[in-house]
GROMACS .gro file of C-alpha atoms in nm:
model
  360
    1MET     CA    1   1.467   0.454  -1.792
    2SER     CA    2   1.419   0.080  -1.808
    3LYS     CA    3   1.247  -0.184  -2.013
    4SER     CA    4   0.878  -0.094  -2.032
    5PRO     CA    5   0.654  -0.337  -1.845
    6LYS     CA    6   0.330  -0.471  -1.981
    7PRO     CA    7   0.040  -0.221  -1.993
    8ARG     CA    8  -0.143  -0.412  -1.718
    9LEU     CA    9   0.151  -0.368  -1.484
   10GLN     CA   10   0.191  -0.007  -1.589
   11PHE     CA   11  -0.151   0.100  -1.472
   12ILE     CA   12  -0.116  -0.093  -1.147
   13ASP     CA   13   0.214   0.083  -1.078
   14TRP     CA   14   0.058   0.418  -1.172
   15ALA     CA   15  -0.225   0.363  -0.922
   16ARG     CA   16   0.032   0.266  -0.658
   17GLY     CA   17   0.223   0.585  -0.740
   18VAL     CA   18  -0.087   0.798  -0.686
   19ALA     CA   19  -0.131   0.630  -0.347
   20ALA     CA   20   0.232   0.708  -0.263
   21ILE     CA   21   0.187   1.077  -0.348
   22VAL     CA   22  -0.128   1.102  -0.137
   23MET     CA   23   0.051   0.922   0.147
   24LEU     CA   24   0.351   1.156   0.132
   25GLN     CA   25   0.149   1.476   0.148
   26GLY     CA   26  -0.075   1.334   0.421
   27HIS     CA   27   0.217   1.245   0.645
   28VAL     CA   28   0.395   1.576   0.585
   29PHE     CA   29   0.082   1.772   0.676
   30ASP     CA   30   0.030   1.556   0.983
   31ALA     CA   31   0.388   1.600   1.103
   32PHE     CA   32   0.466   1.963   1.026
   33THR     CA   33   0.144   2.166   1.025
   34SER     CA   34   0.123   2.406   1.319
   35GLY     CA   35  -0.166   2.419   1.563
   36PRO     CA   36  -0.371   2.694   1.390
   37GLY     CA   37  -0.325   2.529   1.050
   38ARG     CA   38  -0.461   2.197   1.173
   39SER     CA   39  -0.811   2.341   1.184
   40GLY     CA   40  -0.794   2.476   0.830
   41ASP     CA   41  -0.961   2.333   0.521
   42TRP     CA   42  -0.631   2.229   0.360
   43PHE     CA   43  -0.532   2.017   0.658
   44VAL     CA   44  -0.875   1.855   0.683
   45LEU     CA   45  -0.871   1.774   0.310
   46SER     CA   46  -0.516   1.641   0.334
   47GLN     CA   47  -0.601   1.403   0.616
   48PHE     CA   48  -0.932   1.299   0.459
   49ILE     CA   49  -0.775   1.179   0.135
   50GLY     CA   50  -0.471   1.061   0.333
   51GLY     CA   51  -0.681   0.774   0.465
   52MET     CA   52  -0.697   0.613   0.122
   53PRO     CA   53  -0.337   0.491   0.057
   54PRO     CA   54  -0.341   0.194   0.302
   55ALA     CA   55  -0.656   0.058   0.136
   56ILE     CA   56  -0.503   0.105  -0.210
   57PHE     CA   57  -0.174  -0.060  -0.113
   58LEU     CA   58  -0.352  -0.357   0.044
   59LEU     CA   59  -0.584  -0.408  -0.252
   60LEU     CA   60  -0.297  -0.387  -0.501
   61THR     CA   61  -0.099  -0.634  -0.288
   62GLY     CA   62  -0.396  -0.868  -0.315
   63ILE     CA   63  -0.384  -0.833  -0.694
   64THR     CA   64  -0.016  -0.930  -0.708
   65LEU     CA   65  -0.087  -1.217  -0.467
   66ALA     CA   66  -0.353  -1.342  -0.711
   67PHE     CA   67  -0.094  -1.324  -0.990
   68LEU     CA   68   0.138  -1.541  -0.780
   69MET     CA   69  -0.137  -1.796  -0.722
   70GLU     CA   70  -0.220  -1.791  -1.094
   71SER     CA   71   0.143  -1.858  -1.180
   72GLN     CA   72   0.159  -2.149  -0.935
   73GLU     CA   73  -0.154  -2.301  -1.085
   74ARG     CA   74  -0.022  -2.261  -1.440
   75LYS     CA   75   0.305  -2.434  -1.344
   76GLU     CA   76   0.104  -2.720  -1.185
   77ILE     CA   77   0.280  -2.681  -0.851
   78SER     CA   78   0.161  -2.920  -0.581
   79PRO     CA   79  -0.091  -2.797  -0.320
   80VAL     CA   80   0.178  -2.797  -0.052
   81GLY     CA   81   0.408  -2.600  -0.280
   82ARG     CA   82   0.136  -2.343  -0.347
   83ILE     CA   83   0.076  -2.285   0.022
   84LEU     CA   84   0.449  -2.259   0.087
   85GLY     CA   85   0.484  -2.008  -0.196
   86VAL     CA   86   0.223  -1.785  -0.033
   87PHE     CA   87   0.389  -1.836   0.307
   88TYR     CA   88   0.722  -1.721   0.163
   89ARG     CA   89   0.558  -1.401   0.038
   90ALA     CA   90   0.406  -1.340   0.383
   91ARG     CA   91   0.738  -1.418   0.555
   92TYR     CA   92   0.915  -1.164   0.336
   93LEU     CA   93   0.671  -0.889   0.433
   94LEU     CA   94   0.676  -0.979   0.803
   95LEU     CA   95   1.056  -0.974   0.811
   96LEU     CA   96   1.050  -0.636   0.637
   97ALA     CA   97   0.799  -0.513   0.894
   98LEU     CA   98   1.029  -0.622   1.178
   99ALA     CA   99   1.333  -0.463   1.013
  100PHE     CA  100   1.136  -0.143   0.954
  101ARG     CA  101   1.030  -0.110   1.317
  102LEU     CA  102   1.380  -0.203   1.438
  103GLN     CA  103   1.541   0.062   1.218
  104LEU     CA  104   1.302   0.334   1.339
  105TRP     CA  105   1.366   0.237   1.699
  106LEU     CA  106   1.745   0.234   1.660
  107PHE     CA  107   1.750   0.569   1.482
  108ALA     CA  108   1.541   0.719   1.764
  109TRP     CA  109   1.777   0.590   2.034
  110PRO     CA  110   1.770   0.666   2.324
  111TYR     CA  111   1.422   0.818   2.295
  112GLY     CA  112   1.254   0.528   2.118
  113ASN     CA  113   0.990   0.322   2.294
  114PRO     CA  114   1.066  -0.055   2.287
  115ALA     CA  115   0.692  -0.118   2.260
  116ASP     CA  116   0.706   0.034   1.911
  117LEU     CA  117   0.890  -0.277   1.791
  118LEU     CA  118   0.559  -0.466   1.816
  119LYS     CA  119   0.348  -0.197   1.651
  120VAL     CA  120   0.112  -0.339   1.389
  121ASP     CA  121   0.199  -0.134   1.083
  122ILE     CA  122   0.064  -0.182   0.733
  123LEU     CA  123   0.348  -0.423   0.646
  124ASN     CA  124   0.249  -0.642   0.941
  125CYS     CA  125  -0.111  -0.633   0.825
  126MET     CA  126  -0.010  -0.732   0.472
  127GLY     CA  127   0.194  -1.027   0.593
  128VAL     CA  128  -0.071  -1.167   0.827
  129ALA     CA  129  -0.352  -1.102   0.577
  130ILE     CA  130  -0.160  -1.298   0.313
  131LEU     CA  131  -0.130  -1.586   0.558
  132ALA     CA  132  -0.505  -1.568   0.615
  133MET     CA  133  -0.571  -1.579   0.238
  134SER     CA  134  -0.328  -1.869   0.174
  135PRO     CA  135  -0.605  -2.135   0.141
  136LEU     CA  136  -0.721  -1.955  -0.175
  137ALA     CA  137  -0.403  -2.081  -0.344
  138LEU     CA  138  -0.557  -2.429  -0.346
  139LEU     CA  139  -0.853  -2.315  -0.558
  140GLY     CA  140  -0.885  -2.254  -0.929
  141ARG     CA  141  -0.920  -1.907  -1.076
  142MET     CA  142  -1.297  -1.882  -1.040
  143GLY     CA  143  -1.277  -2.033  -0.692
  144ARG     CA  144  -1.022  -1.768  -0.592
  145ILE     CA  145  -1.244  -1.492  -0.726
  146ARG     CA  146  -1.547  -1.615  -0.534
  147GLY     CA  147  -1.338  -1.694  -0.225
  148GLY     CA  148  -1.173  -1.350  -0.225
  149LEU     CA  149  -1.507  -1.173  -0.257
  150PHE     CA  150  -1.661  -1.382   0.019
  151ALA     CA  151  -1.360  -1.339   0.251
  152GLY     CA  152  -1.349  -0.962   0.197
  153LEU     CA  153  -1.723  -0.930   0.257
  154ALA     CA  154  -1.706  -1.148   0.570
  155ILE     CA  155  -1.416  -0.949   0.719
  156ALA     CA  156  -1.583  -0.615   0.649
  157VAL     CA  157  -1.920  -0.722   0.788
  158ALA     CA  158  -1.764  -0.883   1.097
  159ALA     CA  159  -1.547  -0.583   1.193
  160PRO     CA  160  -1.811  -0.409   1.413
  161LEU     CA  161  -1.884  -0.742   1.585
  162VAL     CA  162  -1.515  -0.789   1.657
  163SER     CA  163  -1.505  -0.440   1.809
  164ALA     CA  164  -1.797  -0.523   2.039
  165ALA     CA  165  -1.646  -0.851   2.164
  166ASP     CA  166  -1.441  -0.881   2.482
  167TRP     CA  167  -1.074  -0.939   2.397
  168THR     CA  168  -0.920  -0.847   2.733
  169SER     CA  169  -0.791  -1.201   2.785
  170LEU     CA  170  -0.557  -1.166   2.487
  171PRO     CA  171  -0.216  -0.998   2.512
  172GLU     CA  172  -0.222  -0.640   2.390
  173TRP     CA  173   0.010  -0.705   2.097
  174LEU     CA  174  -0.220  -0.983   1.972
  175ARG     CA  175  -0.533  -0.769   2.017
  176ASN     CA  176  -0.372  -0.505   1.798
  177TYR     CA  177  -0.360  -0.758   1.514
  178ILE     CA  178  -0.731  -0.837   1.543
  179VAL     CA  179  -0.945  -0.564   1.702
  180PRO     CA  180  -1.022  -0.250   1.497
  181GLY     CA  181  -0.824   0.051   1.618
  182THR     CA  182  -0.717   0.392   1.494
  183GLN     CA  183  -0.346   0.362   1.579
  184PHE     CA  184  -0.281   0.025   1.410
  185PHE     CA  185  -0.369  -0.179   1.102
  186PRO     CA  186  -0.557  -0.483   1.241
  187LEU     CA  187  -0.699  -0.759   1.022
  188PHE     CA  188  -1.049  -0.629   1.089
  189PRO     CA  189  -1.133  -0.450   0.868
  190TRP     CA  190  -0.806  -0.389   0.675
  191ALA     CA  191  -0.758  -0.746   0.549
  192ALA     CA  192  -1.084  -0.708   0.355
  193PHE     CA  193  -0.903  -0.492   0.099
  194LEU     CA  194  -0.640  -0.759   0.036
  195ALA     CA  195  -0.911  -1.024  -0.005
  196PHE     CA  196  -1.095  -0.806  -0.255
  197GLY     CA  197  -0.763  -0.756  -0.433
  198VAL     CA  198  -0.720  -1.133  -0.473
  199ALA     CA  199  -1.062  -1.151  -0.638
  200LEU     CA  200  -0.981  -0.852  -0.858
  201GLY     CA  201  -0.650  -1.007  -0.961
  202GLY     CA  202  -0.833  -1.316  -1.087
  203MET     CA  203  -1.070  -1.093  -1.285
  204LEU     CA  204  -0.774  -0.906  -1.433
  205LYS     CA  205  -0.625  -1.234  -1.551
  206ILE     CA  206  -0.947  -1.311  -1.735
  207ALA     CA  207  -0.971  -0.959  -1.880
  208SER     CA  208  -0.607  -0.955  -1.996
  209THR     CA  209  -0.687  -1.232  -2.243
  210ARG     CA  210  -0.999  -1.054  -2.371
  211ASP     CA  211  -1.064  -0.683  -2.338
  212LEU     CA  212  -0.884  -0.494  -2.063
  213GLY     CA  213  -1.054  -0.171  -2.166
  214ARG     CA  214  -1.396  -0.323  -2.106
  215PHE     CA  215  -1.274  -0.439  -1.766
  216ALA     CA  216  -1.173  -0.080  -1.682
  217GLN     CA  217  -1.525   0.035  -1.772
  218TRP     CA  218  -1.684  -0.226  -1.548
  219ALA     CA  219  -1.441  -0.143  -1.267
  220ALA     CA  220  -1.537   0.224  -1.286
  221MET     CA  221  -1.909   0.147  -1.283
  222ALA     CA  222  -1.873  -0.100  -0.996
  223GLY     CA  223  -1.665   0.153  -0.807
  224ILE     CA  224  -1.928   0.424  -0.845
  225VAL     CA  225  -2.200   0.185  -0.724
  226LEU     CA  226  -1.990   0.094  -0.419
  227ILE     CA  227  -1.914   0.457  -0.338
  228PHE     CA  228  -2.270   0.588  -0.354
  229GLY     CA  229  -2.421   0.265  -0.222
  230GLY     CA  230  -2.190   0.264   0.080
  231GLN     CA  231  -2.251   0.633   0.143
  232HIS     CA  232  -2.629   0.585   0.127
  233LEU     CA  233  -2.627   0.284   0.360
  234SER     CA  234  -2.403   0.462   0.609
  235ASN     CA  235  -2.662   0.739   0.641
  236LEU     CA  236  -2.952   0.508   0.728
  237PRO     CA  237  -3.110   0.598   1.064
  238PHE     CA  238  -3.075   0.243   1.196
  239THR     CA  239  -2.801  -0.020   1.222
  240LEU     CA  240  -2.783  -0.393   1.277
  241TYR     CA  241  -2.476  -0.363   1.498
  242PRO     CA  242  -2.477  -0.301   1.874
  243LYS     CA  243  -2.160  -0.094   1.834
  244SER     CA  244  -2.030   0.058   1.513
  245GLU     CA  245  -1.818   0.362   1.429
  246PHE     CA  246  -1.801   0.476   1.066
  247TRP     CA  247  -1.435   0.580   1.067
  248LEU     CA  248  -1.323   0.278   1.269
  249ASN     CA  249  -1.501  -0.043   1.170
  250SER     CA  250  -1.790   0.034   0.935
  251PRO     CA  251  -1.828  -0.209   0.643
  252TRP     CA  252  -1.974   0.079   0.444
  253LEU     CA  253  -1.643   0.266   0.469
  254VAL     CA  254  -1.466  -0.047   0.339
  255PHE     CA  255  -1.702  -0.056   0.040
  256ILE     CA  256  -1.654   0.316  -0.027
  257LYS     CA  257  -1.274   0.286  -0.021
  258THR     CA  258  -1.288  -0.024  -0.241
  259GLY     CA  259  -1.505   0.169  -0.486
  260LEU     CA  260  -1.263   0.461  -0.490
  261THR     CA  261  -0.975   0.223  -0.560
  262LEU     CA  262  -1.165   0.065  -0.850
  263VAL     CA  263  -1.228   0.408  -1.000
  264LEU     CA  264  -0.858   0.492  -0.954
  265LEU     CA  265  -0.759   0.173  -1.138
  266ALA     CA  266  -0.991   0.261  -1.427
  267ILE     CA  267  -0.841   0.612  -1.447
  268ALA     CA  268  -0.491   0.462  -1.425
  269TYR     CA  269  -0.563   0.231  -1.718
  270LEU     CA  270  -0.698   0.514  -1.933
  271TRP     CA  271  -0.405   0.739  -1.845
  272THR     CA  272  -0.127   0.487  -1.908
  273THR     CA  273  -0.292   0.351  -2.224
  274HIS     CA  274  -0.411   0.665  -2.401
  275VAL     CA  275  -0.233   0.966  -2.245
  276SER     CA  276   0.107   0.893  -2.091
  277MET     CA  277   0.253   0.586  -2.257
  278GLY     CA  278   0.619   0.668  -2.192
  279TRP     CA  279   0.810   0.720  -1.871
  280SER     CA  280   0.588   0.853  -1.593
  281TRP     CA  281   0.707   1.006  -1.268
  282VAL     CA  282   0.389   0.888  -1.097
  283ARG     CA  283   0.444   0.530  -1.208
  284GLN     CA  284   0.810   0.561  -1.113
  285LEU     CA  285   0.709   0.629  -0.754
  286GLY     CA  286   0.476   0.331  -0.773
  287THR     CA  287   0.756   0.094  -0.870
  288SER     CA  288   0.949   0.190  -0.554
  289SER     CA  289   0.657   0.241  -0.315
  290LEU     CA  290   0.806   0.023  -0.041
  291LEU     CA  291   1.138   0.210  -0.045
  292VAL     CA  292   0.953   0.542  -0.054
  293TYR     CA  293   0.736   0.437   0.239
  294TRP     CA  294   1.034   0.327   0.445
  295VAL     CA  295   1.261   0.628   0.385
  296HIS     CA  296   0.998   0.901   0.406
  297THR     CA  297   0.867   0.766   0.738
  298GLU     CA  298   1.213   0.811   0.890
  299LEU     CA  299   1.251   1.159   0.737
  300VAL     CA  300   0.907   1.287   0.831
  301TYR     CA  301   0.859   1.128   1.173
  302GLY     CA  302   1.222   1.071   1.271
  303ARG     CA  303   1.465   1.309   1.437
  304TRP     CA  304   1.599   1.464   1.114
  305PHE     CA  305   1.357   1.758   1.110
  306TRP     CA  306   1.242   1.740   1.471
  307ASP     CA  307   1.270   2.117   1.521
  308LEU     CA  308   1.019   2.178   1.240
  309ARG     CA  309   0.754   1.942   1.374
  310GLY     CA  310   0.423   2.125   1.421
  311THR     CA  311   0.568   2.467   1.333
  312LEU     CA  312   0.490   2.526   0.964
  313SER     CA  313   0.208   2.728   0.815
  314THR     CA  314  -0.016   2.578   0.550
  315GLY     CA  315   0.184   2.733   0.266
  316GLN     CA  316   0.512   2.618   0.413
  317THR     CA  317   0.373   2.268   0.459
  318VAL     CA  318   0.270   2.258   0.094
  319LEU     CA  319   0.628   2.348  -0.004
  320MET     CA  320   0.759   2.082   0.233
  321SER     CA  321   0.525   1.826   0.074
  322ILE     CA  322   0.652   1.911  -0.274
  323THR     CA  323   1.012   1.887  -0.150
  324VAL     CA  324   0.957   1.546   0.006
  325ILE     CA  325   0.777   1.415  -0.304
  326LEU     CA  326   1.062   1.532  -0.530
  327ALA     CA  327   1.321   1.383  -0.295
  328MET     CA  328   1.142   1.047  -0.296
  329LEU     CA  329   1.115   1.062  -0.674
  330GLY     CA  330   1.490   1.116  -0.699
  331LEU     CA  331   1.549   0.826  -0.461
  332SER     CA  332   1.318   0.605  -0.668
  333VAL     CA  333   1.499   0.689  -0.993
  334LEU     CA  334   1.835   0.627  -0.831
  335ALA     CA  335   1.719   0.294  -0.689
  336SER     CA  336   1.576   0.184  -1.025
  337ASN     CA  337   1.903   0.256  -1.202
  338ALA     CA  338   2.146   0.158  -0.927
  339GLY     CA  339   2.218  -0.181  -1.082
  340ARG     CA  340   2.287  -0.034  -1.424
  341ILE     CA  341   2.508   0.240  -1.283
  342TRP     CA  342   2.704  -0.007  -1.071
  343ALA     CA  343   2.747  -0.242  -1.368
  344ARG     CA  344   2.896   0.040  -1.574
  345VAL     CA  345   3.132   0.137  -1.293
  346VAL     CA  346   3.249  -0.222  -1.242
  347SER     CA  347   3.289  -0.296  -1.613
  348ARG     CA  348   3.484   0.024  -1.684
  349GLU     CA  349   3.851  -0.049  -1.767
  350PRO     CA  350   4.123   0.113  -1.553
  351MET     CA  351   4.255   0.440  -1.691
  352MET     CA  352   4.606   0.292  -1.724
  353ASN     CA  353   4.478   0.050  -1.988
  354SER     CA  354   4.385   0.343  -2.212
  355LEU     CA  355   4.721   0.522  -2.189
  356PRO     CA  356   4.960   0.483  -2.486
  357VAL     CA  357   5.268   0.274  -2.422
  358GLU     CA  358   5.615   0.334  -2.558
  359GLY     CA  359   5.645   0.228  -2.922
  360ASP     CA  360   5.279   0.290  -3.011
   0.00000   0.00000   0.00000
């Protein structure tokens, strides 16, 4: 399909592809399952695992942000240049977030709500979280690792306190960027995943020069500890917080999701290194996750299949999920090869040049 990337990038893309698949099925079930089906086991399972993709995407974005900071340090870019480089990455995501909301609003015209233009989606969260992590670009590798771990821990632990504070003096759109909520992706606690990703990216840089397989083992073990440790702590009969909701702002849920992502990365490394070393449809989706996210949101929640919203049985929704996943895979393959296809079309000689002329 294309030049094979380095193994390290392969397993990151594979993990991102798994997140994309889980996201696709979760959104399809949410949009199309009928009322009776929404109380069934399949729907509950779909929505339960469907809460993982945002955490995975944010953590993997943190890893790539760490790679950018590593590259800046290796090139001996000035401190101001490093900060600006991170700002440019954040600006790119924030502009995409604005374009994404604008496109959804325009396609929904005249039924779209203008307030949706300010909705804090995951792209907004990524952009602002990158801005918040920009000071880490001034540190060395070990400083970034420690700083990312500390920042992620601080954000996760502070999330219930932020929920309990009085933010009524702030405009609503600004509160949605800060205060934990179920309809948005505020910095608390979601930015914790990006911070942990920055730390993990620094660790990956160290492991890539030594033993990446050993790193995968440690990631799996650390992930298991975080999963069971977070689950145990969440079940304690007491809490230090005056107000805390597990599914909204609990630091234990952040640790559990981080642990699950670490286990996924370990599985991704084993799969791409020892099982599927060629082209992978899962990894293909991962390489185009932003495009897949953008297009499927319009298809699933837009007006294209409005008549089917909330009308499908569980079996029909499963078939719809498979259809959407295959459609997004086809779009990803087309997008990955669009440049090559266009180059062949442009470079092809006109048919008249191949016709024989008189006297040949």
